[in-house]
Amino acid sequence: MSPPAESVFVCATPRSGSTLFCEALSATGVAGRPAEYFEALRGTDLPRQPQEYFDELTPELEALLPRFDQQPAPELARSRTYGEYLAWARREGTTPNGVFSAKLMWGYLGEFADRLREVGYAGDSDLDVLAGAFPRPRYIRVVRLGKVEQAVSLWTAIQTQSWRDGETFTDADREPVFHRAAIDHLVRRLTEQEDRWGTLFAAQGIAPLTIVYEELVEHWEVTMRRALRYIGAADADGIELPAPPLRRQSNGRSQSWVERFAGAAALSRSTW
Ligand SMILES: Nc1ncnc2c1ncn2[C@@H]1O[C@H](COP(=O)(O)OS(=O)(=O)O)[C@@H](OP(=O)(O)O)[C@H]1O
Ligand SMILES: OC[C@H]1O[C@H](O[C@H]2O[C@H](CO)[C@@H](O)[C@H](O)[C@H]2O)[C@H](O)[C@@H](O)[C@@H]1O
């Protein structure tokens, strides 16, 4: 296959609905295949582990966080250099029409850009580095407005290691536990990461397309077509769209945790 002629980066924070959006883009066959090719952290070559979502680990929190024996992704492990891995990811993420796409979480953008610098791509801003390594980049942000819902979703996935409906990456059959401080930390962290994406784009004078998770779910076709038009897909309004390729994971427990967290937050405000 010839090298990609254009690139799309789906810029997100964890549990924002990014996989739903990315897999739907993939299914169109004209928008690249956006997966998390670049999520492995440099120190470990692994995706962020449960403990690495927190700055301080109390014994109580530590006891809730699973530890498991994860190996680096096979393609990364067998690549002799990061440049070789990059070549694999470029091939894997590109559809026959020459569009490459990938999902990027704020939590590893900096590390990914540093890896690119190490293999020779220059640039002060991480986005300059990306623009050196990938042709004609365009950016789509996926943003979830309900930050408490998002943090509850992340706290649940960190504990259970079930990142999509019906799938778990460990044998641990864990019943997740409510932990107000952990959810509070994740709300703050997700909000900060969202702000940082915004600041980075503004500093570079880039206006990405923003896909709001809640709108995507409620207005599936309109929102997906907006993205396809932004990408510049030929016949964006005529392309056959898949039904949502993933099922929602949150359940009654998630909802009750959101209410419990919000109630506790309101109570602590009223006692100021
Ligand atoms: N079809 C459909 N409808 C509604 N919501 C859906 C759907 N598919 C996925 N999702 C929800 O998306 C949330 C996961 O977001 P991400 O894919 O960004 O998470 S990840 O960090 O990449 O694992 C996660 O949110 P929660 O439901 O709050 O857990 C998923 O359930
Ligand atoms: O199915 C959703 C995503 O699942 C994986 O990523 C998630 O699990 C990782 C832990 O293994 C976690 O670090 C990452 O933040 C989560 O998004 C998978 O790697 C993704 O490609 C996939 O979209």
Short mmCIF file of C-alpha atoms and ligand atoms in Angstrom, two decimals:
data_model
loop_
_atom_site.label_atom_id
_atom_site.label_comp_id
_atom_site.label_asym_id
_atom_site.label_seq_id
_atom_site.Cartn_x
_atom_site.Cartn_y
_atom_site.Cartn_z
CA MET A 1 0.00 0.00 0.00
CA SER A 2 1.28 3.51 -0.76
CA PRO A 3 2.05 5.81 2.18
CA PRO A 4 -0.84 7.86 3.58
CA ALA A 5 -1.56 11.19 1.92
CA GLU A 6 -3.48 12.69 4.82
CA SER A 7 -3.94 12.11 8.51
CA VAL A 8 -6.66 12.45 11.10
CA PHE A 9 -6.00 12.47 14.83
CA VAL A 10 -8.89 11.82 17.18
CA CYS A 11 -7.86 13.73 20.30
CA ALA A 12 -9.55 12.57 23.46
CA THR A 13 -9.49 11.84 27.15
CA PRO A 14 -10.25 8.39 28.60
CA ARG A 15 -13.90 7.31 28.66
CA SER A 16 -15.10 10.17 26.46
CA GLY A 17 -16.79 7.88 23.93
CA SER A 18 -13.72 7.87 21.70
CA THR A 19 -13.80 4.16 20.83
CA LEU A 20 -17.42 4.35 19.73
CA PHE A 21 -16.53 7.23 17.43
CA CYS A 22 -13.25 5.71 16.19
CA GLU A 23 -14.73 2.32 15.39
CA ALA A 24 -17.55 3.96 13.47
CA LEU A 25 -15.00 5.97 11.46
CA SER A 26 -13.10 2.74 10.77
CA ALA A 27 -16.26 1.02 9.59
CA THR A 28 -16.83 3.62 6.88
CA GLY A 29 -13.62 2.43 5.20
CA VAL A 30 -12.68 5.97 4.12
CA ALA A 31 -11.43 7.59 7.33
CA GLY A 32 -8.41 5.50 8.27
CA ARG A 33 -8.46 3.01 11.13
CA PRO A 34 -8.10 5.07 14.30
CA ALA A 35 -6.85 2.93 17.16
CA GLU A 36 -4.55 3.68 20.09
CA TYR A 37 -1.30 2.84 18.32
CA PHE A 38 0.72 5.21 20.46
CA GLU A 39 -0.55 4.55 23.97
CA ALA A 40 2.51 2.67 25.29
CA LEU A 41 4.44 4.76 27.82
CA ARG A 42 8.18 5.06 27.30
CA GLY A 43 9.27 3.73 30.66
CA THR A 44 7.40 0.44 30.36
CA ASP A 45 6.23 0.08 26.74
CA LEU A 46 2.81 -0.59 28.30
CA PRO A 47 -0.41 1.40 28.37
CA ARG A 48 -0.95 3.40 31.57
CA GLN A 49 -1.43 0.97 34.43
CA PRO A 50 -4.11 1.41 37.13
CA GLN A 51 -1.67 2.86 39.68
CA GLU A 52 -0.41 5.41 37.12
CA TYR A 53 -3.71 7.28 37.06
CA PHE A 54 -3.01 8.57 40.59
CA ASP A 55 -0.37 10.90 42.03
CA GLU A 56 -0.58 9.52 45.56
CA LEU A 57 -1.56 6.00 46.49
CA THR A 58 -3.03 5.50 49.94
CA PRO A 59 -3.07 1.88 51.16
CA GLU A 60 -6.87 1.93 50.81
CA LEU A 61 -6.68 3.04 47.18
CA GLU A 62 -3.82 0.69 46.42
CA ALA A 63 -5.92 -2.25 47.62
CA LEU A 64 -8.57 -1.44 45.00
CA LEU A 65 -6.19 -1.22 42.04
CA PRO A 66 -5.45 -4.44 40.16
CA ARG A 67 -1.91 -5.43 39.26
CA PHE A 68 -1.54 -7.80 36.33
CA ASP A 69 1.11 -9.15 34.09
CA GLN A 70 0.67 -7.22 30.86
CA GLN A 71 3.14 -7.58 28.00
CA PRO A 72 3.92 -4.89 25.42
CA ALA A 73 1.84 -5.07 22.23
CA PRO A 74 3.41 -7.73 19.93
CA GLU A 75 4.05 -5.27 17.08
CA LEU A 76 5.90 -2.94 19.45
CA ALA A 77 7.84 -5.80 21.03
CA ARG A 78 9.04 -7.15 17.69
CA SER A 79 9.97 -3.77 16.21
CA ARG A 80 13.72 -3.20 16.46
CA THR A 81 13.31 0.59 16.46
CA TYR A 82 10.47 2.97 17.12
CA GLY A 83 10.75 4.01 13.48
CA GLU A 84 9.91 0.45 12.49
CA TYR A 85 6.90 0.45 14.80
CA LEU A 86 5.81 3.78 13.32
CA ALA A 87 5.94 2.30 9.82
CA TRP A 88 3.72 -0.59 11.00
CA ALA A 89 1.24 1.82 12.64
CA ARG A 90 1.11 3.95 9.48
CA ARG A 91 0.22 0.89 7.41
CA GLU A 92 -2.25 -0.45 9.94
CA GLY A 93 -4.06 2.87 10.37
CA THR A 94 -4.42 3.71 6.67
CA THR A 95 -7.45 2.89 4.52
CA PRO A 96 -7.02 2.25 0.76
CA ASN A 97 -7.99 5.87 -0.02
CA GLY A 98 -4.77 7.05 1.66
CA VAL A 99 -6.21 8.36 4.92
CA PHE A 100 -4.27 7.49 8.09
CA SER A 101 -5.95 7.97 11.45
CA ALA A 102 -5.14 7.33 15.08
CA LYS A 103 -6.62 8.04 18.47
CA LEU A 104 -4.51 10.10 20.87
CA MET A 105 -5.20 10.59 24.56
CA TRP A 106 -3.76 13.67 26.25
CA GLY A 107 -2.18 11.39 28.85
CA TYR A 108 0.44 10.11 26.39
CA LEU A 109 0.62 12.80 23.70
CA GLY A 110 3.81 14.26 25.23
CA GLU A 111 5.54 10.89 25.46
CA PHE A 112 4.55 10.01 21.90
CA ALA A 113 5.89 13.33 20.60
CA ASP A 114 9.15 12.69 22.46
CA ARG A 115 9.47 9.28 20.80
CA LEU A 116 8.97 11.00 17.45
CA ARG A 117 11.67 13.54 18.33
CA GLU A 118 14.02 10.67 19.16
CA VAL A 119 13.60 9.22 15.68
CA GLY A 120 14.28 12.57 14.06
CA TYR A 121 11.07 14.59 13.79
CA ALA A 122 11.63 18.11 15.09
CA GLY A 123 9.32 20.75 16.51
CA ASP A 124 8.81 22.83 19.63
CA SER A 125 5.13 22.05 19.94
CA ASP A 126 3.97 18.44 20.04
CA LEU A 127 1.60 19.28 17.19
CA ASP A 128 4.52 20.54 15.07
CA VAL A 129 6.23 17.20 15.64
CA LEU A 130 3.10 15.32 14.60
CA ALA A 131 2.81 17.48 11.49
CA GLY A 132 6.39 16.51 10.59
CA ALA A 133 5.71 12.80 10.96
CA PHE A 134 2.24 12.54 9.37
CA PRO A 135 1.00 14.18 6.16
CA ARG A 136 -1.66 16.92 6.25
CA PRO A 137 -2.89 16.30 9.80
CA ARG A 138 -6.40 17.24 10.84
CA TYR A 139 -7.73 17.04 14.36
CA ILE A 140 -11.05 15.92 15.80
CA ARG A 141 -11.64 16.29 19.52
CA VAL A 142 -14.04 13.96 21.30
CA VAL A 143 -15.34 15.67 24.42
CA ARG A 144 -17.70 14.31 27.06
CA LEU A 145 -19.60 17.04 28.89
CA GLY A 146 -20.60 14.88 31.86
CA LYS A 147 -17.26 14.84 33.64
CA VAL A 148 -18.58 13.04 36.73
CA GLU A 149 -20.11 10.34 34.49
CA GLN A 150 -16.80 10.12 32.64
CA ALA A 151 -14.80 9.84 35.86
CA VAL A 152 -17.15 7.16 37.22
CA SER A 153 -16.70 5.26 33.95
CA LEU A 154 -12.91 5.57 34.22
CA TRP A 155 -12.81 4.58 37.88
CA THR A 156 -14.90 1.51 37.06
CA ALA A 157 -12.73 0.52 34.06
CA ILE A 158 -9.49 1.00 36.03
CA GLN A 159 -10.73 -1.37 38.72
CA THR A 160 -12.33 -3.99 36.48
CA GLN A 161 -10.02 -3.63 33.43
CA SER A 162 -13.12 -3.96 31.33
CA TRP A 163 -12.74 -1.18 28.77
CA ARG A 164 -15.60 -2.19 26.51
CA ASP A 165 -18.88 -4.01 26.94
CA GLY A 166 -18.41 -7.76 27.29
CA GLU A 167 -14.60 -7.63 27.37
CA THR A 168 -12.03 -7.75 30.14
CA PHE A 169 -8.25 -7.85 29.83
CA THR A 170 -7.59 -9.74 33.07
CA ASP A 171 -8.97 -12.79 34.82
CA ALA A 172 -9.86 -10.66 37.79
CA ASP A 173 -13.61 -10.79 38.23
CA ARG A 174 -13.68 -7.69 40.36
CA GLU A 175 -16.73 -5.99 41.73
CA PRO A 176 -15.80 -2.27 41.55
CA VAL A 177 -15.98 -0.22 44.73
CA PHE A 178 -17.15 3.41 45.11
CA HIS A 179 -14.31 5.68 46.25
CA ARG A 180 -15.11 9.36 46.48
CA ALA A 181 -11.51 10.61 46.54
CA ALA A 182 -10.57 8.50 43.50
CA ILE A 183 -13.53 9.79 41.49
CA ASP A 184 -12.78 13.35 42.61
CA HIS A 185 -9.17 12.98 41.48
CA LEU A 186 -10.27 11.61 38.09
CA VAL A 187 -12.81 14.42 37.56
CA ARG A 188 -10.02 16.93 38.14
CA ARG A 189 -7.54 15.07 35.99
CA LEU A 190 -9.96 14.67 33.06
CA THR A 191 -10.96 18.34 33.28
CA GLU A 192 -7.34 19.42 33.30
CA GLN A 193 -6.52 17.21 30.30
CA GLU A 194 -9.46 18.67 28.40
CA ASP A 195 -8.22 22.19 29.17
CA ARG A 196 -4.74 21.27 28.01
CA TRP A 197 -5.98 20.03 24.64
CA GLY A 198 -7.83 23.34 24.27
CA THR A 199 -4.80 25.41 25.20
CA LEU A 200 -2.52 23.49 22.84
CA PHE A 201 -4.82 23.92 19.83
CA ALA A 202 -5.38 27.61 20.61
CA ALA A 203 -1.63 28.23 20.91
CA GLN A 204 -1.11 26.66 17.49
CA GLY A 205 -4.01 28.53 15.89
CA ILE A 206 -5.74 25.23 15.06
CA ALA A 207 -9.52 24.92 15.25
CA PRO A 208 -10.27 21.19 15.51
CA LEU A 209 -13.69 19.75 14.90
CA THR A 210 -15.27 18.93 18.26
CA ILE A 211 -17.52 15.91 18.61
CA VAL A 212 -19.53 16.00 21.82
CA TYR A 213 -20.17 12.49 23.16
CA GLU A 214 -23.68 13.27 24.34
CA GLU A 215 -24.59 14.63 20.86
CA LEU A 216 -22.95 11.70 19.11
CA VAL A 217 -25.08 9.26 21.08
CA GLU A 218 -28.29 11.24 20.61
CA HIS A 219 -27.79 12.36 16.99
CA TRP A 220 -25.70 9.54 15.58
CA GLU A 221 -26.03 10.05 11.86
CA VAL A 222 -25.86 13.86 11.82
CA THR A 223 -22.79 13.86 14.05
CA MET A 224 -20.97 11.13 12.12
CA ARG A 225 -21.64 12.91 8.82
CA ARG A 226 -20.28 16.16 10.26
CA ALA A 227 -17.04 14.30 10.99
CA LEU A 228 -16.88 12.76 7.51
CA ARG A 229 -17.41 16.16 5.90
CA TYR A 230 -14.66 17.65 8.07
CA ILE A 231 -12.28 14.87 7.01
CA GLY A 232 -13.13 15.69 3.42
CA ALA A 233 -14.45 12.21 2.62
CA ALA A 234 -15.82 11.96 -0.90
CA ASP A 235 -19.64 11.70 -0.84
CA ALA A 236 -19.68 12.28 2.94
CA ASP A 237 -23.47 12.56 2.91
CA GLY A 238 -23.97 9.34 0.93
CA ILE A 239 -21.51 6.96 2.64
CA GLU A 240 -23.22 4.06 4.37
CA LEU A 241 -22.95 4.53 8.12
CA PRO A 242 -22.74 1.64 10.59
CA ALA A 243 -25.09 1.44 13.54
CA PRO A 244 -23.21 2.30 16.76
CA PRO A 245 -20.58 -0.47 16.83
CA LEU A 246 -20.26 -0.64 20.63
CA ARG A 247 -22.76 -0.92 23.43
CA ARG A 248 -22.93 1.47 26.36
CA GLN A 249 -21.20 0.01 29.43
CA SER A 250 -22.57 2.13 32.24
CA ASN A 251 -25.44 0.73 34.24
CA GLY A 252 -27.59 1.44 37.27
CA ARG A 253 -24.55 1.21 39.51
CA SER A 254 -22.77 3.92 37.48
CA GLN A 255 -25.81 6.18 37.77
CA SER A 256 -26.08 5.65 41.51
CA TRP A 257 -22.36 6.45 41.91
CA VAL A 258 -22.80 9.67 39.92
CA GLU A 259 -25.65 10.68 42.23
CA ARG A 260 -23.75 9.63 45.34
CA PHE A 261 -20.69 11.62 44.24
CA ALA A 262 -22.74 14.69 43.30
CA GLY A 263 -24.69 14.48 46.58
CA ALA A 264 -21.49 14.29 48.62
CA ALA A 265 -20.04 17.24 46.69
CA ALA A 266 -23.17 19.33 47.33
CA LEU A 267 -23.10 18.42 51.02
CA SER A 268 -19.48 19.45 51.38
CA ARG A 269 -20.27 22.79 49.68
CA SER A 270 -23.19 23.46 52.03
CA THR A 271 -20.93 23.05 55.07
CA TRP A 272 -18.39 25.68 53.97
N1 LIG B 1 -23.37 2.84 21.88
C1 LIG B 1 -22.99 3.58 22.93
N2 LIG B 1 -23.86 4.44 23.49
C2 LIG B 1 -23.49 5.20 24.55
N3 LIG B 1 -22.26 5.17 25.12
C3 LIG B 1 -21.36 4.32 24.60
C4 LIG B 1 -21.66 3.49 23.48
N4 LIG B 1 -20.55 2.76 23.19
C5 LIG B 1 -19.61 3.11 24.09
N5 LIG B 1 -20.09 4.05 24.92
C6 LIG B 1 -19.43 4.63 26.10
O1 LIG B 1 -18.20 5.28 25.85
C7 LIG B 1 -17.45 5.26 27.08
C8 LIG B 1 -16.05 4.74 26.80
O2 LIG B 1 -15.30 5.79 26.22
P1 LIG B 1 -13.92 5.54 25.45
O3 LIG B 1 -14.13 4.63 24.32
O4 LIG B 1 -13.34 6.88 25.16
O5 LIG B 1 -13.04 4.81 26.56
S1 LIG B 1 -11.52 4.29 26.46
O6 LIG B 1 -10.76 5.14 27.42
O7 LIG B 1 -11.02 4.42 25.09
O8 LIG B 1 -11.55 2.91 26.91
C9 LIG B 1 -18.18 4.35 28.05
O9 LIG B 1 -18.96 5.19 28.91
P2 LIG B 1 -19.78 4.64 30.16
O10 LIG B 1 -21.03 4.02 29.63
O11 LIG B 1 -20.09 5.85 30.98
O12 LIG B 1 -18.90 3.66 30.88
C10 LIG B 1 -19.00 3.54 27.08
O13 LIG B 1 -20.12 2.89 27.62
O1 LIG B 2 -11.69 -0.89 23.89
C1 LIG B 2 -11.32 0.39 24.22
C2 LIG B 2 -9.82 0.54 24.23
O2 LIG B 2 -9.31 -0.53 25.02
C3 LIG B 2 -7.89 -0.50 25.15
O3 LIG B 2 -7.48 0.66 25.80
C4 LIG B 2 -7.96 0.78 27.09
O4 LIG B 2 -7.28 -0.13 27.89
C5 LIG B 2 -5.95 0.24 28.22
C6 LIG B 2 -5.44 -0.76 29.20
O5 LIG B 2 -5.18 -1.97 28.54
C7 LIG B 2 -5.91 1.63 28.83
O6 LIG B 2 -4.59 1.98 29.18
C8 LIG B 2 -6.42 2.60 27.82
O7 LIG B 2 -6.38 3.91 28.37
C9 LIG B 2 -7.84 2.22 27.53
O8 LIG B 2 -8.31 3.09 26.51
C10 LIG B 2 -7.20 -0.53 23.82
O9 LIG B 2 -5.80 -0.40 23.97
C11 LIG B 2 -7.68 0.58 22.93
O10 LIG B 2 -7.09 0.46 21.65
C12 LIG B 2 -9.21 0.48 22.82
O11 LIG B 2 -9.63 1.61 22.09
#
